[in-house]
Tab-separated table of C-alpha atoms in Angstrom:
chain	number	residue	atom	x	y	z
A	1	UNK	CA	-99.038	2.402	-113.818
A	2	UNK	CA	-96.886	5.442	-114.610
A	3	UNK	CA	-96.425	8.279	-112.132
A	4	UNK	CA	-96.294	11.904	-113.251
A	5	UNK	CA	-94.759	14.280	-110.695
A	6	UNK	CA	-96.019	17.828	-111.048
A	7	UNK	CA	-97.697	20.892	-109.654
A	8	UNK	CA	-101.238	19.604	-109.461
A	9	UNK	CA	-102.951	22.960	-109.181
A	10	UNK	CA	-102.598	26.599	-108.203
A	11	UNK	CA	-105.211	29.278	-107.538
A	12	UNK	CA	-105.632	32.771	-106.149
A	13	UNK	CA	-109.351	32.710	-105.263
A	14	UNK	CA	-111.688	35.565	-104.476
A	15	UNK	CA	-112.367	36.102	-100.777
A	16	UNK	CA	-115.044	33.899	-99.205
A	17	UNK	CA	-115.491	31.809	-102.355
A	18	UNK	CA	-115.018	28.034	-102.334
A	19	UNK	CA	-112.761	27.367	-105.328
A	20	UNK	CA	-111.313	24.195	-106.845
A	21	UNK	CA	-107.561	23.888	-106.416
A	22	UNK	CA	-107.332	20.507	-108.170
A	23	UNK	CA	-109.711	17.919	-109.571
A	24	UNK	CA	-108.289	14.403	-109.937
A	25	UNK	CA	-108.849	13.345	-113.565
A	26	UNK	CA	-110.964	10.318	-114.479
A	27	UNK	CA	-109.096	6.979	-114.472
A	28	UNK	CA	-106.377	8.577	-112.321
A	29	UNK	CA	-105.317	8.532	-108.678
A	30	UNK	CA	-103.250	11.258	-107.059
A	31	UNK	CA	-100.834	11.608	-104.177
A	32	UNK	CA	-100.597	15.137	-102.808
A	33	UNK	CA	-97.251	15.606	-101.116
A	34	UNK	CA	-97.281	19.332	-100.375
A	35	UNK	CA	-99.783	22.181	-100.192
A	36	UNK	CA	-98.596	25.771	-99.887
A	37	UNK	CA	-100.739	28.654	-98.639
A	38	UNK	CA	-99.142	32.053	-99.328
A	39	UNK	CA	-100.406	35.291	-97.812
A	40	UNK	CA	-99.353	38.192	-100.028
A	41	UNK	CA	-100.982	40.858	-97.831
A	42	UNK	CA	-99.901	42.886	-94.814
A	43	UNK	CA	-102.678	41.427	-92.640
A	44	UNK	CA	-103.423	37.957	-91.278
A	45	UNK	CA	-106.004	35.878	-93.142
A	46	UNK	CA	-107.901	32.661	-92.493
A	47	UNK	CA	-108.173	29.726	-94.884
A	48	UNK	CA	-109.784	26.328	-95.209
A	49	UNK	CA	-109.000	23.264	-97.340
A	50	UNK	CA	-111.292	20.332	-98.052
A	51	UNK	CA	-111.187	17.112	-100.067
A	52	UNK	CA	-114.502	15.850	-101.352
A	53	UNK	CA	-115.875	13.399	-103.830
A	54	UNK	CA	-117.471	14.951	-106.902
A	55	UNK	CA	-120.866	13.743	-105.642
A	56	UNK	CA	-120.425	15.893	-102.487
A	57	UNK	CA	-119.451	19.102	-104.248
A	58	UNK	CA	-121.864	21.931	-103.591
A	59	UNK	CA	-121.873	25.561	-102.451
A	60	UNK	CA	-120.279	24.692	-99.101
A	61	UNK	CA	-118.040	21.791	-98.141
A	62	UNK	CA	-119.561	19.175	-95.820
A	63	UNK	CA	-117.993	19.226	-92.335
A	64	UNK	CA	-116.455	15.746	-92.700
A	65	UNK	CA	-114.444	16.783	-95.776
A	66	UNK	CA	-112.268	19.481	-94.197
A	67	UNK	CA	-108.516	18.955	-94.022
A	68	UNK	CA	-108.031	22.407	-92.459
A	69	UNK	CA	-110.824	24.699	-91.262
A	70	UNK	CA	-110.358	28.341	-90.309
A	71	UNK	CA	-106.582	28.254	-89.849
A	72	UNK	CA	-104.639	31.512	-89.956
A	73	UNK	CA	-101.748	32.354	-92.255
A	74	UNK	CA	-99.813	35.338	-90.872
A	75	UNK	CA	-99.281	38.532	-92.844
A	76	UNK	CA	-96.654	38.259	-95.615
A	77	UNK	CA	-95.961	34.617	-94.739
A	78	UNK	CA	-96.579	31.105	-96.042
A	79	UNK	CA	-97.835	27.862	-94.552
A	80	UNK	CA	-96.409	24.665	-96.043
A	81	UNK	CA	-98.309	21.444	-95.384
A	82	UNK	CA	-96.485	18.188	-96.119
A	83	UNK	CA	-99.138	15.502	-95.862
A	84	UNK	CA	-98.850	12.578	-98.323
A	85	UNK	CA	-102.585	12.509	-99.026
A	86	UNK	CA	-104.128	10.080	-101.537
A	87	UNK	CA	-107.179	10.792	-103.667
A	88	UNK	CA	-109.302	8.765	-106.073
A	89	UNK	CA	-110.438	9.758	-109.551
A	90	UNK	CA	-112.873	12.705	-109.587
A	91	UNK	CA	-111.954	13.837	-106.068
A	92	UNK	CA	-111.953	17.610	-105.665
A	93	UNK	CA	-109.594	19.671	-103.513
A	94	UNK	CA	-111.177	23.020	-102.664
A	95	UNK	CA	-109.964	26.103	-100.827
A	96	UNK	CA	-111.579	29.113	-99.233
A	97	UNK	CA	-110.015	32.199	-97.677
A	98	UNK	CA	-111.009	35.434	-96.003
A	99	UNK	CA	-108.685	37.438	-98.273
A	100	UNK	CA	-108.219	37.771	-102.032
A	101	UNK	CA	-104.454	37.950	-101.392
A	102	UNK	CA	-104.031	34.257	-100.533
A	103	UNK	CA	-102.735	31.767	-103.086
A	104	UNK	CA	-102.781	27.973	-102.886
A	105	UNK	CA	-100.507	25.507	-104.699
A	106	UNK	CA	-100.552	21.702	-104.621
A	107	UNK	CA	-97.672	19.441	-105.573
A	108	UNK	CA	-97.603	15.672	-105.970
A	109	UNK	CA	-98.064	12.917	-108.504
A	110	UNK	CA	-100.773	11.487	-110.719
A	111	UNK	CA	-100.965	7.726	-111.177
A	112	UNK	CA	-102.589	6.511	-114.394
């Protein structure tokens, strides 16, 4: 089972819009080692991250799927989460933020 180390996904979503950061491909597992949340604005902003199975994906993430809910990233700053999270095939990492000036990046490995 080969491992591929890489940036798994990166987005700069619209405000108040749940957006996919990364979808684990079919027949693949993933290990997320680091998630960065970068605030490129001069004001604080809130953000949320969730991990859900593709069968759970809908307009709003179910409460049990949140990894982070309503946390604040300070103005012109970044939050770096080092978590070592595993995910099965077809799992979806989603993000939401109160500001269009927040970007999310995920780094880790895919196992095929």
